Each structure stands twice: as C-alpha cells, then as structure tokens.
C-alpha cells in the first residue's frame, strides 16, 4: 500500500459540473447556487424514479454547460445509496456512454472523481462522475417510510435530496473553451482503506465515518504535506457530530485541521432546516462541491483544497445482525489552475 | 465514446487467483478445481456473514499463493449483490488495503479485473479484484426466504455460492516468481454501456443481460477483430436461456461466436444439479475464471480469450415498480504469455 498520493500522468481538469436538488436544499443557505431544484418528485410517481431522474438531469446539464454530448464522453462512473445502485442504472441508461458502477456509499462523489481523474490521465480523454441521494427514497429503505413519522435522535443526519455530475477532461481544446479565469485541476488522489472502529449506532453515521477520514488524512499528511498547505479541507458528510470527532482524532496525532476544515453536511442546511446533525448522502458532498466549492475555485477565491468523500459501508441487515459500521474516505486534491498559466500546447505532448 | 479496446500502457498479469465455493458448487462438474469449499456457512451464523467470510478467505488464499501480504497490494476493487455491497465491506475490512467499491451486479468480476488492469498499468504496482455471491443470501434478498420453498420457473438461474480473488501485477519480480509455463496477461479491456431492451421478467435474467453482451461484443469486433481470433469467448452468467439469445443477436449482425462461445453459468452446474437455466451471481464467472479458465491458460491449453462479465442492474423495488431490467457487460481480453517469452527487463523500462 502506498502512503503517498497518486500523482496523475497527465493534467486533468473538471471542465463542467451541475447540481440538481430538492425543495429543502433549494430553500437552504446554498439554495441560490444550485442549477435546478425546488421539487422532490421531478415529475415521477416514485421517490426512486425521482432520484434516477435527478441523475439524468444533472448529467444533461453538466454536458450542456460545456457543449458536449454522449458520444464525447468515454466513460461514466456512478453510484448511489439505493439497493443495487438503481438510481444510477435507471437514471443514466439513456446515455450511450460506457458505464462503470461504483459503490462507495456517501463517498461516491469523491470515488467517482478519483476514478475519472485516473482514467482521464491515462486511457480516456473525458470521463463523467455522477451521484445522487434522495431523502424520501433513503428514509424508506434505511429507516422507516415517511408516513410512519419516526422520531430522529439528535445525532441523526438528513439525507440530501440532490444529484451532481462532473465532467473531467484532459483535452487542450476543452480547456481553451472554458470561460472561467481559473479551472479546477485534479492534481492527485488517494483511495481510502476500510476502517471499522466498532461503532454500531445507525443514527450516528458521522461518528462511524470520522475514523476513516482521519485514517486517509493521516496517510496523506505522512508524506510531508501539511494541512496548512490548503485553503480548505472539505469532508463530505460527517455532520456536526463527526466533524468534532475527526478534528479530535487528528489532533491526537498532532495534525491540526481545525483552522481550514469544513464539512458539506454542515454547509447545506442551517438551523432553520431542523436537520439535527447536518446533511448526509451521496448527493450532499456532490451538490456542495459542484455549486459552491468548484465555483469558488473558478473565481480564484479558493486555490488549493482537499476533498474527502466519507462513506459508511453498512446496510439495514448488517445493523440488525449486530454488526459494526465500517467507514471509508477517498481523497481528491484539487487546485485552481489559472487558465492563462496552463501551457496548453505542453499538454498535447505529455 | 471509444468503440475500440483500451490498450494498457504497461504489461499486466494475473499472477494469482483463488476460489472458494459452497456445497452445491463443490459437488458440481468443476468441484475438484476449486481451492476451498463444501460448506455454505463457513462457520458463521448468517448467510450474509458467510458470504463476507468467503471474500476474506478467497483474498487470503490468493495472496498466499503468490507469497504476498496486505501491504504489498496498492488497491483492491470489490463488489457483490447484497444491498450496499456489505459482503465486500465486511469481508475485506480486516485487510489494510485501499478499497474501491464497485457495483456491476454479476459483471463485477470483469469490472474488477478491468479496473485492476487499468490501475496497475498506470498508478499502482499491484491490485486485487474480489467478488462473491451466496445462494441463500441472494434468495432471501431478491426473491423469498428459503424456508418458503418458492417454485422456480424454467428460465430462472441459480445464484452461485462462491467467491474468487485475483491479484494483478505489473512487477517483473512477480512474473519471475510465477511457476506456471504461461501467465495470464490482460492485454486490453472494454467497459460496457447500459442496455435496456425493455425486458421485465425477473426470472429470466439471461434474456435481460444478453443484449448488453451483444452490444459490447459488437463494439469490440467493430474495430476489425474477429471472433475467430479467440480460442474462447466466455460470458459470465447468461445461462442456457441467455446464451442462445446472445448468439442469435450477434448472428443477426453477421458476427458468429457459436463455435467458441461458452458461458460460466452453463459450466458450473450440470443437469443433476437441478438449477434450471444455469448458474448466475457475481461469484459464478469469478470462480469459473479462477479455477478453470485461468488454469487452462497457465498450462497453455487456452491461449487467447475474451471474458465478458454480464450484469442485470435492477433491484426488487424497481421490478415492483414495473421498471424494465437494464443490463451491462464489461470485457477483458486475456492472453497466455509464455513466461520465457516475456522479456522481463523490458517491462522495467516501459
């Protein structure tokens, strides 16, 4: 196992992204930033079909933004929380693009970006990473049907209704066409290990995932890189509960991320949303990355970030069988590359 | 989208593999070939835990065979059929190896090999691909609890109880240590597209998956390669029903694979097994590839094959919601590389 980041063999850029969200997310603190949203049904007669439709829409918008079509994309990486990842397979079945299904639970957005970056730096020109989650579909699958009106403990997180898609390219002509001053560049990645610290409270996913995030960050920083090198260290969906645990775990190893750590689960809702410990789900980090963080990179407000998708690798049956909850965290390092500084002709040769 | 195979940038080899199976598979026509098997419980008190244990065992045996440990593997790719792929996360959580979760339904073995080959040819030295399925766990999740004694229609396939692991390496020292005369080399790969032809019979997965297998093979052969170039074209788990449909679909496009096509679902059981349309599940193609096909490659009996993992991307809820069944098929091209012909020193430079 390599305890150093995987450096990419070619420069790869996130040339486009799009976010689609539900009603609660649209009326939250980041609501004005999302590309589409405001409704939870998306014209469908089931929550599962609505979630699939969000994936279809977010990929369509992301392709539209960069003027590309199905045939321009060499592979798409997608996954979600629904059993057998059907939101991805049904949502994306109309796109004639080679499909590589992922399961990373809520870390799927980072896993898809990591995969896209590696593939784009080698065998393909352009890849897409897509993920989603839907509060209503997740509640009835993992907990109770909404009609039951189950009570939620204070450590519970709220599954984000949202989908985001990212188009990753290594083609000079794609970079030339980007209009932003800065273009998000994936510079290195690090896949996470499964970490199981024996937590078994299905209503406290933040605590179950925090040790895996700590593990990946510790491995990353062991190569001499410091947390202070980054403008932001962004975790996916640890929420209020997991955020404190992650920061404490790292402090005990003399790694201090408290100055620049933010969590997408803490950003997407505010207190008026009444979501208890914050947002979660594959869609959580995906829509925050697309609508907020990457946009700030494009303006140069943020220049150098670590994005750490966090996932809990359990299901309802494993909880019922008294198993503990393994976590995972995949890391993607993204920089703001000034368009005028990217020597595009050099890229062709590499 | 590229309609040609992805050529790997470095030579990568399957240096080791292992198969673990249940009672029915052990007593079937290939029973004597599997590394471990004969029991369905593997010392555990639930079917799901037994399936996870099979993954743990198969990876352990595969590592043992080539004298490697956790720390020698840079990443593992794994997935299975159980909701949220828990057989992989629980089965592999004790291995300190970066974990990239996949969901490809029954195509997972091919998807994992494809991923391992691409990663090993670029960013990593050695990867592992692991998958599994368990008849009893799958039956109660997808159909009925065993105790119910549900009747199975003639087109139904039997989920294989089995797990296999594959170690893929690009390191010259690993090749040197291989004792076989021939070493299975992954020469190119092609990820499949989601294909949905409107089939909706959950008891006829072969028919649902055949069009996706036809689609991938048609794309592969469109680059001028002929089915006759291969000793065998091996599909994962189309069974008796899907095999005929695939061959007919391709014949209608003037592609004739009937002379060298075999299906792992037709190989793992015989008539006395009473499994109706044949075997299926992630474990089906995985254990047949590990125990039979790759061993024949190592002796040079088989020299050049296409392995096509086939998967149905549905779940029980999508069937209940009257959705059709999308299929997918990923392709891996494997050759027998004569050890004495592999110019090992050349590998170092590439």
XYZ file of C-alpha atoms in Angstrom:
700
model
C 0.000 0.000 0.000
C 1.250 3.405 -0.926
C 1.019 6.043 1.784
C 1.567 8.783 -0.715
C -0.859 10.423 -3.123
C -1.264 9.011 -6.650
C 0.139 11.628 -8.954
C -1.652 11.800 -12.302
C 0.325 11.246 -15.500
C -1.433 13.980 -17.408
C -3.106 17.218 -16.337
C -6.843 16.676 -15.844
C -9.468 19.335 -15.229
C -13.063 19.481 -14.068
C -14.380 21.361 -17.089
C -18.033 21.342 -16.066
C -20.395 20.320 -13.291
C -24.067 20.629 -12.452
C -26.269 20.228 -9.386
C -29.933 19.333 -9.062
C -31.600 19.448 -5.626
C -34.902 19.006 -3.792
C -37.126 21.511 -2.018
C -35.373 21.602 1.351
C -31.937 22.078 -0.219
C -33.222 24.776 -2.570
C -34.579 26.736 0.394
C -31.381 26.246 2.425
C -28.373 28.551 2.766
C -26.821 27.424 -0.548
C -30.163 27.274 -2.390
C -29.384 30.130 -4.798
C -26.279 28.326 -6.064
C -27.820 25.109 -7.403
C -28.561 24.726 -11.103
C -32.002 23.195 -10.719
C -34.319 22.318 -7.850
C -37.267 23.167 -5.705
C -39.306 19.996 -6.069
C -38.793 16.455 -4.729
C -40.757 14.496 -7.335
C -39.225 15.632 -10.621
C -42.415 14.592 -12.400
C -42.141 10.941 -11.358
C -44.530 8.702 -9.437
C -41.978 7.182 -7.037
C -39.085 8.547 -4.986
C -36.697 6.071 -6.601
C -37.677 7.203 -10.091
C -37.315 10.835 -8.952
C -33.779 10.135 -7.776
C -32.896 8.481 -11.095
C -34.367 11.475 -12.911
C -32.113 13.821 -10.902
C -29.070 11.903 -12.183
C -30.321 12.120 -15.750
C -30.893 15.860 -15.363
C -27.609 16.674 -13.642
C -25.554 14.864 -16.297
C -27.564 16.531 -19.048
C -26.976 19.998 -17.589
C -23.277 19.339 -16.987
C -22.835 18.188 -20.606
C -24.819 21.164 -21.847
C -22.675 23.639 -19.916
C -19.529 22.507 -21.739
C -21.226 21.923 -25.085
C -20.617 18.163 -25.135
C -22.803 15.186 -25.949
C -22.925 11.484 -25.008
C -20.540 10.500 -27.755
C -17.867 12.873 -26.471
C -17.593 11.078 -23.119
C -15.525 7.893 -22.936
C -16.792 6.531 -19.619
C -19.041 7.471 -16.745
C -18.589 6.453 -13.098
C -21.708 6.487 -10.973
C -23.254 5.068 -7.855
C -25.792 5.844 -5.171
C -27.301 4.600 -1.910
C -30.322 2.729 -3.212
C -30.107 -1.079 -3.218
C -28.121 -2.266 -6.260
C -27.491 1.398 -7.195
C -30.615 1.602 -9.355
C -30.716 5.413 -9.336
C -27.575 5.300 -11.437
C -28.532 2.449 -13.759
C -32.035 3.754 -14.496
C -31.063 7.436 -14.450
C -28.182 7.005 -16.864
C -29.475 4.192 -19.102
C -30.408 6.618 -21.869
C -26.854 7.893 -22.184
C -24.843 5.811 -24.635
C -21.665 6.079 -22.570
C -19.649 3.138 -21.139
C -20.784 2.820 -17.529
C -18.651 1.720 -14.577
C -20.811 1.329 -11.492
C -19.374 2.258 -8.103
C -20.423 1.643 -4.556
C -18.790 3.938 -2.040
C -21.887 4.904 -0.026
C -21.651 8.660 0.682
C -18.035 8.712 -0.536
C -19.197 8.004 -4.097
C -18.715 11.576 -5.337
C -15.035 11.525 -4.353
C -14.630 7.936 -5.606
C -16.108 8.909 -8.980
C -13.849 11.979 -9.259
C -10.821 9.871 -8.284
C -11.686 7.224 -10.892
C -12.409 9.824 -13.579
C -9.108 11.573 -12.892
C -7.073 8.368 -13.125
C -8.841 7.128 -16.255
C -8.668 10.549 -17.912
C -4.977 10.813 -17.178
C -4.357 7.536 -19.000
C -6.794 5.661 -21.192
C -9.605 8.115 -21.879
C -9.988 11.741 -22.945
C -13.082 12.653 -20.974
C -14.997 10.969 -18.162
C -18.069 11.849 -16.128
C -18.699 11.230 -12.425
C -22.315 11.200 -11.262
C -24.014 10.504 -7.952
C -27.239 11.198 -6.086
C -29.300 10.636 -2.966
C -32.949 11.291 -2.151
C -34.268 11.834 1.368
C -37.573 10.052 0.805
C -36.071 7.051 -1.026
C -33.324 6.673 1.577
C -35.660 7.026 4.567
C -37.958 4.235 3.486
C -35.066 1.977 2.521
C -32.793 2.533 5.522
C -35.204 3.604 8.272
C -38.988 3.991 8.108
C -41.475 5.034 5.435
C -42.119 8.785 5.770
C -45.776 8.163 6.653
C -44.660 6.485 9.871
C -43.342 9.802 11.194
C -40.405 8.212 13.039
C -38.534 10.339 15.572
C -34.929 11.188 14.806
C -32.262 11.358 17.531
C -30.020 14.470 17.737
C -27.052 12.662 16.140
C -29.078 11.642 13.055
C -28.244 13.294 9.759
C -30.616 14.259 6.972
C -30.131 12.574 3.590
C -29.734 15.291 0.977
C -32.091 15.189 -1.999
C -29.702 16.040 -4.775
C -27.534 14.870 -7.641
C -24.413 16.323 -9.185
C -22.357 15.435 -12.240
C -18.784 16.346 -13.064
C -17.112 16.279 -16.486
C -13.381 15.619 -16.291
C -11.168 16.189 -19.320
C -7.541 16.175 -20.342
C -8.139 17.697 -23.770
C -6.480 21.045 -24.551
C -9.428 22.109 -26.704
C -11.759 21.675 -23.721
C -9.547 23.902 -21.587
C -9.444 26.552 -24.311
C -13.224 26.663 -24.356
C -13.592 27.135 -20.583
C -14.650 30.700 -19.841
C -13.626 30.859 -16.153
C -10.413 32.566 -15.094
C -9.389 29.519 -13.081
C -10.112 25.890 -13.898
C -10.359 23.233 -11.163
C -7.494 20.796 -11.712
C -7.306 17.410 -10.005
C -3.623 17.088 -9.130
C -3.524 13.931 -7.075
C -5.819 11.421 -5.390
C -5.679 8.872 -2.590
C -8.147 5.994 -2.175
C -9.108 5.183 1.406
C -8.976 1.972 3.425
C -11.961 0.432 5.193
C -11.795 1.452 8.866
C -14.050 -0.172 11.444
C -13.690 1.149 14.979
C -16.605 -0.841 16.335
C -19.298 1.834 16.243
C -22.780 0.414 15.735
C -25.237 3.298 16.109
C -27.016 3.626 12.746
C -28.246 7.029 13.897
C -24.732 8.370 14.280
C -23.059 7.935 10.924
C -20.760 10.890 11.491
C -19.051 9.063 14.349
C -18.776 5.863 12.267
C -17.177 7.668 9.305
C -14.836 10.040 11.162
C -12.121 7.402 11.875
C -11.844 6.541 8.162
C -11.487 10.230 7.289
C -8.792 10.539 9.953
C -7.027 7.461 8.551
C -6.906 8.778 4.968
C -5.778 12.257 6.072
C -3.106 10.789 8.319
C -1.795 8.691 5.403
C -1.896 11.746 3.140
C -0.080 14.038 5.534
C 2.503 11.349 6.342
C 4.274 12.205 3.073
C 5.322 15.590 4.470
C 2.363 17.613 3.237
C 0.820 19.887 5.894
C -2.839 20.797 6.448
C -1.752 24.438 6.310
C -0.832 23.996 2.639
C -4.524 24.026 1.801
C -7.136 26.791 1.751
C -9.795 24.300 2.711
C -10.039 20.660 3.793
C -13.560 19.609 2.876
C -15.159 16.445 4.233
C -18.292 15.020 2.663
C -20.911 14.422 5.304
C -19.566 13.992 8.817
C -22.093 16.496 10.128
C -21.730 18.291 13.451
C -21.105 15.074 15.351
C -18.465 13.585 13.051
C -16.690 16.906 12.457
C -15.650 17.233 16.077
C -14.595 13.591 16.261
C -12.430 13.865 13.129
C -10.723 17.026 14.357
C -10.076 15.484 17.783
C -8.762 12.223 16.288
C -6.292 14.143 14.121
C -5.250 16.475 16.956
C -4.307 13.380 18.955
C -1.854 12.588 16.103
C -0.567 16.199 16.077
C -2.393 17.046 12.861
C -4.411 20.247 13.167
C -7.095 20.778 10.533
C -9.381 22.906 12.723
C -8.386 26.165 11.006
C -9.416 25.180 7.486
C -11.754 22.199 7.844
C -15.328 22.462 6.624
C -17.926 19.727 6.130
C -20.500 19.737 3.325
C -23.045 18.232 5.730
C -22.738 21.339 7.904
C -22.949 23.731 4.949
C -26.027 22.596 3.060
C -28.581 23.183 5.820
C -28.839 25.785 8.580
C -30.529 25.693 11.954
C -33.903 26.621 10.497
C -33.756 23.409 8.396
C -34.178 21.313 11.580
C -31.952 18.549 10.262
C -30.265 17.745 13.585
C -26.625 16.736 12.958
C -26.478 18.053 9.359
C -26.754 16.671 5.845
C -25.560 13.323 4.501
C -25.931 11.058 1.492
C -24.059 10.740 -1.794
C -25.739 13.902 -3.032
C -24.587 16.003 -0.072
C -20.920 16.499 -0.926
C -21.675 16.258 -4.653
C -24.018 19.251 -4.844
C -21.951 21.363 -2.403
C -18.782 20.671 -4.398
C -20.459 21.474 -7.701
C -22.450 24.550 -6.680
C -20.211 26.140 -4.077
C -16.602 24.934 -3.814
C -15.820 24.469 -7.514
C -17.413 27.825 -8.327
C -15.165 29.485 -5.733
C -12.191 27.765 -7.342
C -13.224 29.118 -10.744
C -13.134 32.707 -9.457
C -9.828 32.108 -7.684
C -11.334 32.756 -4.229
C -10.202 29.272 -3.241
C -6.978 27.941 -4.738
C -5.974 24.663 -3.159
C -8.282 22.164 -1.488
C -8.521 18.598 -0.272
C -11.900 16.991 -0.822
C -12.552 13.906 1.239
C -15.685 11.897 0.481
C -16.824 9.883 3.507
C -18.988 6.768 3.452
C -20.499 4.224 5.860
C -20.419 0.745 4.336
C -23.335 -0.916 6.137
C -26.914 -1.867 5.322
C -30.038 -2.337 7.423
C -29.493 -6.087 7.658
C -25.918 -5.763 8.908
C -27.186 -3.443 11.667
C -29.952 -5.911 12.555
C -27.326 -8.658 12.679
C -25.430 -6.566 15.268
C -22.509 -5.819 13.007
C -20.458 -2.668 13.475
C -20.253 0.067 10.843
C -17.153 0.214 8.612
C -16.284 3.592 7.131
C -14.268 4.729 4.126
C -12.886 8.062 2.917
C -11.449 8.790 -0.534
C -9.367 11.913 -1.121
C -9.156 14.205 -4.146
C -6.728 17.133 -4.250
C -7.990 19.999 -6.413
C -6.147 23.199 -7.325
C -7.222 26.358 -9.108
C -5.195 26.422 -12.329
C -5.085 29.891 -13.871
C -6.228 29.404 -17.442
C -3.608 31.766 -18.840
C -0.891 29.846 -16.949
C -1.855 26.449 -18.342
C 0.550 25.962 -21.197
C -1.983 24.199 -23.330
C 0.425 23.164 -26.045
C 2.506 21.373 -23.444
C -0.485 19.251 -22.526
C -0.655 17.862 -26.038
C 2.821 16.447 -25.788
C 2.534 14.840 -22.378
C -17.154 7.028 -26.649
C -14.414 4.846 -27.986
C -15.531 1.796 -29.940
C -12.118 0.267 -29.651
C -10.485 -1.630 -26.801
C -8.476 0.297 -24.181
C -4.889 -0.804 -24.683
C -2.914 -0.899 -21.443
C 0.217 1.225 -21.133
C 2.190 -1.428 -19.334
C 2.066 -5.229 -19.394
C -0.127 -6.524 -16.557
C -0.536 -10.115 -15.457
C -2.901 -12.098 -13.269
C -0.224 -13.554 -11.021
C -2.567 -15.376 -8.652
C -6.205 -16.206 -8.046
C -8.274 -18.280 -5.651
C -11.805 -19.644 -5.495
C -13.992 -20.544 -2.519
C -17.375 -22.205 -3.121
C -20.397 -23.724 -1.386
C -21.642 -27.295 -1.201
C -23.571 -27.452 -4.466
C -20.679 -25.968 -6.466
C -18.169 -28.292 -4.808
C -20.247 -31.294 -5.834
C -20.750 -29.980 -9.392
C -18.755 -30.758 -12.541
C -15.945 -28.282 -11.682
C -15.943 -29.157 -7.982
C -12.464 -30.684 -7.947
C -10.942 -27.465 -9.296
C -11.916 -25.037 -6.538
C -9.434 -24.114 -3.824
C -11.849 -24.381 -0.910
C -15.474 -25.335 -0.426
C -18.054 -27.884 0.541
C -19.996 -25.938 3.139
C -22.386 -22.972 2.855
C -21.986 -21.494 6.339
C -18.231 -21.002 6.645
C -18.600 -21.032 10.422
C -20.911 -18.024 10.527
C -24.411 -17.588 11.933
C -25.924 -15.761 8.946
C -25.757 -16.196 5.158
C -24.557 -12.614 4.756
C -21.682 -13.170 7.190
C -20.857 -16.433 5.386
C -20.628 -14.569 2.083
C -18.327 -11.951 3.611
C -16.190 -14.733 5.053
C -15.817 -16.273 1.587
C -14.367 -12.977 0.312
C -11.965 -12.832 3.233
C -10.878 -16.410 2.556
C -10.525 -16.103 -1.208
C -8.352 -12.992 -0.950
C -6.265 -14.629 1.763
C -5.670 -17.735 -0.352
C -4.888 -15.691 -3.480
C -2.328 -13.616 -1.547
C -0.862 -16.756 -0.021
C -0.427 -18.441 -3.395
C 1.834 -15.651 -4.611
C 3.529 -15.044 -1.277
C 2.195 -11.521 -0.824
C 0.639 -9.676 2.105
C -1.778 -6.771 2.586
C 0.975 -4.200 2.437
C 2.099 -5.423 -0.982
C -1.231 -4.570 -2.612
C -1.910 -0.952 -3.579
C -5.668 -1.146 -4.063
C -8.491 -3.653 -4.076
C -11.653 -3.468 -6.194
C -14.634 -5.378 -4.890
C -18.380 -5.577 -5.026
C -21.233 -8.025 -4.671
C -25.013 -8.403 -4.964
C -26.044 -7.785 -1.377
C -27.611 -4.392 -0.605
C -24.895 -1.751 -0.217
C -22.279 -4.421 -1.108
C -21.760 -5.427 2.520
C -20.166 -8.775 1.656
C -17.224 -6.786 0.333
C -17.020 -4.169 3.086
C -17.312 -6.652 5.958
C -15.355 -9.413 4.254
C -12.411 -7.192 3.391
C -12.389 -4.772 6.345
C -9.527 -6.595 8.015
C -7.224 -6.079 5.040
C -5.352 -2.792 5.299
C -5.551 -2.153 1.558
C -7.133 0.917 -0.106
C -10.618 -0.190 -1.117
C -12.558 0.967 -4.174
C -16.101 -0.376 -4.055
C -17.788 -1.391 -7.283
C -21.327 -2.195 -8.248
C -21.655 -4.070 -11.502
C -24.130 -6.758 -10.384
C -22.960 -10.092 -11.884
C -20.453 -8.260 -14.113
C -18.409 -7.274 -11.053
C -15.663 -9.858 -11.632
C -14.936 -8.449 -15.096
C -15.335 -4.853 -13.843
C -12.828 -5.516 -11.050
C -10.324 -7.119 -13.442
C -10.761 -4.222 -15.872
C -10.196 -1.665 -13.103
C -7.226 -3.567 -11.682
C -5.644 -3.814 -15.127
C -6.006 -0.098 -15.835
C -4.779 0.979 -12.384
C -1.903 -1.492 -12.454
C -0.828 -0.291 -15.874
C -0.560 3.260 -14.560
C -0.642 4.344 -10.953
C -0.195 1.168 -8.931
C 2.088 -1.862 -8.938
C -0.380 -4.489 -7.783
C -4.144 -4.568 -7.373
C -6.666 -7.163 -6.264
C -10.155 -7.810 -7.653
C -12.599 -9.641 -5.392
C -16.245 -10.598 -5.695
C -18.785 -13.060 -4.330
C -22.366 -14.227 -4.252
C -24.251 -16.604 -1.961
C -27.367 -18.504 -2.978
C -29.081 -18.272 0.402
C -28.308 -14.560 0.953
C -29.405 -13.676 -2.581
C -32.609 -15.740 -2.450
C -33.924 -14.050 0.657
C -32.938 -10.613 -0.558
C -34.136 -10.840 -4.162
C -36.852 -13.487 -4.018
C -38.147 -15.431 -0.996
C -36.600 -16.782 2.205
C -35.509 -20.377 1.620
C -37.997 -21.642 4.195
C -40.836 -20.509 1.947
C -39.875 -23.110 -0.660
C -40.854 -20.916 -3.636
C -41.155 -22.563 -7.040
C -38.667 -21.531 -9.716
C -39.640 -21.189 -13.378
C -37.522 -22.943 -16.043
C -35.794 -19.698 -17.090
C -34.628 -18.936 -13.522
C -30.913 -19.200 -12.765
C -29.266 -20.388 -9.585
C -27.103 -17.895 -7.685
C -23.675 -19.425 -7.228
C -22.317 -19.637 -3.681
C -18.751 -18.646 -4.273
C -16.070 -16.000 -4.133
C -12.911 -15.501 -6.128
C -9.983 -13.093 -5.860
C -7.447 -12.124 -8.493
C -4.061 -10.496 -7.926
C -2.941 -8.341 -10.833
C 0.630 -7.126 -11.072
C 2.953 -5.285 -13.404
C 6.105 -6.012 -11.415
C 8.876 -8.013 -13.122
C 9.837 -9.672 -9.850
C 6.291 -11.044 -9.527
C 6.468 -12.539 -13.013
C 9.841 -14.087 -12.258
C 8.360 -15.845 -9.231
C 5.397 -17.346 -11.133
C 5.926 -21.065 -11.588
C 3.496 -21.670 -14.456
C 4.721 -22.018 -18.032
C 2.219 -19.428 -19.210
C 0.985 -16.398 -17.286
C -2.454 -14.890 -17.949
C -1.888 -11.394 -19.331
C -4.649 -8.790 -19.583
C -3.940 -7.126 -22.920
C -6.912 -4.848 -23.360
C -10.326 -4.093 -21.834
C -13.605 -2.512 -22.866
C -16.220 -1.202 -20.425
C -19.830 -1.784 -21.445
C -22.788 0.562 -21.871
C -26.110 0.150 -20.090
C -28.519 -1.562 -22.493
C -32.226 -1.773 -21.710
C -34.320 -3.617 -24.300
C -37.496 -3.499 -22.232
C -37.366 -6.968 -20.675
C -39.032 -7.137 -17.274
C -39.094 -10.788 -16.228
C -37.016 -11.032 -13.034
C -36.972 -14.796 -13.519
C -35.219 -14.528 -16.858
C -32.022 -12.591 -16.242
C -30.245 -14.296 -19.118
C -32.600 -12.664 -21.593
C -32.217 -9.275 -19.884
C -28.407 -9.410 -19.966
C -27.879 -10.896 -23.452
C -28.473 -7.603 -25.358
C -25.769 -5.826 -23.322
C -23.305 -8.642 -24.018
C -24.173 -8.394 -27.723
C -23.659 -4.615 -27.598
C -20.179 -4.829 -26.038
C -19.070 -7.624 -28.393
C -20.397 -5.734 -31.418
C -18.430 -2.633 -30.343
C -15.346 -4.768 -29.751
C -15.492 -6.551 -33.093
C -16.233 -3.289 -34.940
C -12.527 -2.464 -34.765
C -11.702 -5.278 -37.195
C -11.080 -8.027 -34.658
C -12.855 -11.304 -35.441
C -14.434 -13.833 -33.049
C -12.267 -16.475 -34.746
C -9.146 -14.774 -33.349
C -10.009 -16.229 -29.941
C -9.863 -19.729 -28.515
C -12.823 -18.971 -26.295
C -15.362 -16.195 -25.809
C -16.569 -16.585 -22.235
C -19.684 -14.875 -20.934
C -20.377 -14.623 -17.226
C -23.835 -15.898 -16.442
C -26.257 -15.789 -19.343
C -27.256 -19.389 -18.669
C -28.971 -21.613 -21.216
C -31.636 -19.015 -21.976
C -29.350 -16.016 -22.461
C -26.684 -17.971 -24.357
C -29.000 -18.696 -27.266
C -30.292 -15.119 -27.310
C -26.768 -13.647 -27.388
C -25.669 -15.949 -30.208
C -28.810 -15.162 -32.224
C -28.486 -11.399 -31.655
C -24.900 -11.459 -32.887
C -25.702 -13.725 -35.862
C -28.261 -11.129 -36.947
C -25.316 -8.687 -37.137
C -23.180 -11.223 -39.049
C -20.995 -11.974 -36.027
C -20.687 -15.690 -35.376
C -19.475 -16.673 -31.902
C -21.235 -20.042 -31.817
C -18.028 -22.005 -32.479
C -16.091 -20.748 -29.461
C -18.654 -19.281 -27.057
C -19.054 -20.753 -23.589
C -20.927 -19.389 -20.578
C -19.763 -19.829 -16.985
C -23.403 -20.218 -15.905
C -23.640 -23.318 -18.104
C -20.328 -24.741 -16.906
C -20.605 -24.643 -13.125
C -23.618 -26.948 -12.751
C -24.788 -29.971 -14.699
C -28.220 -31.474 -15.189
C -28.065 -33.367 -11.927
C -27.727 -30.035 -10.085
C -31.353 -29.171 -10.995
C -30.576 -25.483 -11.382
C -32.882 -24.873 -14.353
C -31.317 -22.239 -16.660
C -27.816 -22.444 -15.132
C -25.714 -20.520 -12.637
C -25.598 -16.775 -12.021
C -24.357 -14.224 -9.492
C -21.080 -12.329 -9.124
C -19.409 -15.496 -7.866
C -20.383 -17.552 -10.935
C -17.957 -16.169 -13.505
C -15.404 -15.366 -10.791
C -14.915 -18.938 -9.551
C -15.080 -20.471 -13.059
C -12.474 -17.995 -14.325
C -10.195 -18.608 -11.356
C -10.489 -22.378 -11.081
C -10.933 -23.437 -14.695
C -10.175 -20.880 -17.434
C -7.097 -19.234 -15.903
C -5.654 -22.638 -15.001
C -6.065 -23.724 -18.639
C -4.292 -20.555 -19.701
C -1.416 -21.336 -17.329
C -0.844 -24.713 -18.994
C -1.144 -23.199 -22.461
C -4.242 -25.266 -23.325
C -6.068 -21.999 -23.908
C -4.113 -19.076 -25.347
C -6.382 -16.183 -26.203
C -9.775 -15.433 -24.675
C -12.397 -12.747 -24.281
C -14.073 -12.701 -20.884
C -17.336 -10.806 -20.738
C -18.913 -10.235 -17.324
C -22.657 -9.739 -17.601
C -24.884 -7.974 -15.073
C -28.539 -7.023 -14.578
C -28.802 -3.595 -12.940
C -32.177 -3.888 -11.204
C -33.446 -4.395 -7.678
C -36.639 -5.867 -6.227
C -38.226 -2.449 -5.868
C -37.593 -1.484 -9.478
C -39.304 -4.707 -10.569
C -42.252 -3.998 -8.252
C -42.450 -0.501 -9.729
C -42.818 -2.115 -13.196
C -39.453 -0.943 -14.448
C -37.611 -2.886 -17.129
C -34.215 -4.533 -16.490
C -31.090 -2.752 -17.785
C -28.078 -4.950 -18.479
C -24.349 -4.320 -18.708
C -21.349 -6.307 -19.965
C -17.678 -5.467 -19.396
C -14.981 -7.119 -21.495
C -11.480 -8.268 -20.558
C -9.115 -9.713 -23.154
C -6.674 -12.220 -21.658
C -3.781 -13.962 -23.410
C -1.416 -16.722 -22.338
C 2.016 -15.096 -22.197
C 4.806 -17.671 -22.279
C 6.971 -16.881 -19.289
C 10.201 -17.439 -21.201
C 8.991 -15.043 -23.923
C 8.212 -12.196 -21.550
C 11.260 -10.021 -21.787
C 11.159 -9.069 -18.154
C 13.859 -6.458 -18.338
C 11.871 -4.624 -20.988
C 8.973 -4.330 -18.586
C 11.054 -2.307 -16.193
C 11.621 0.385 -18.741
C 8.089 0.750 -20.062
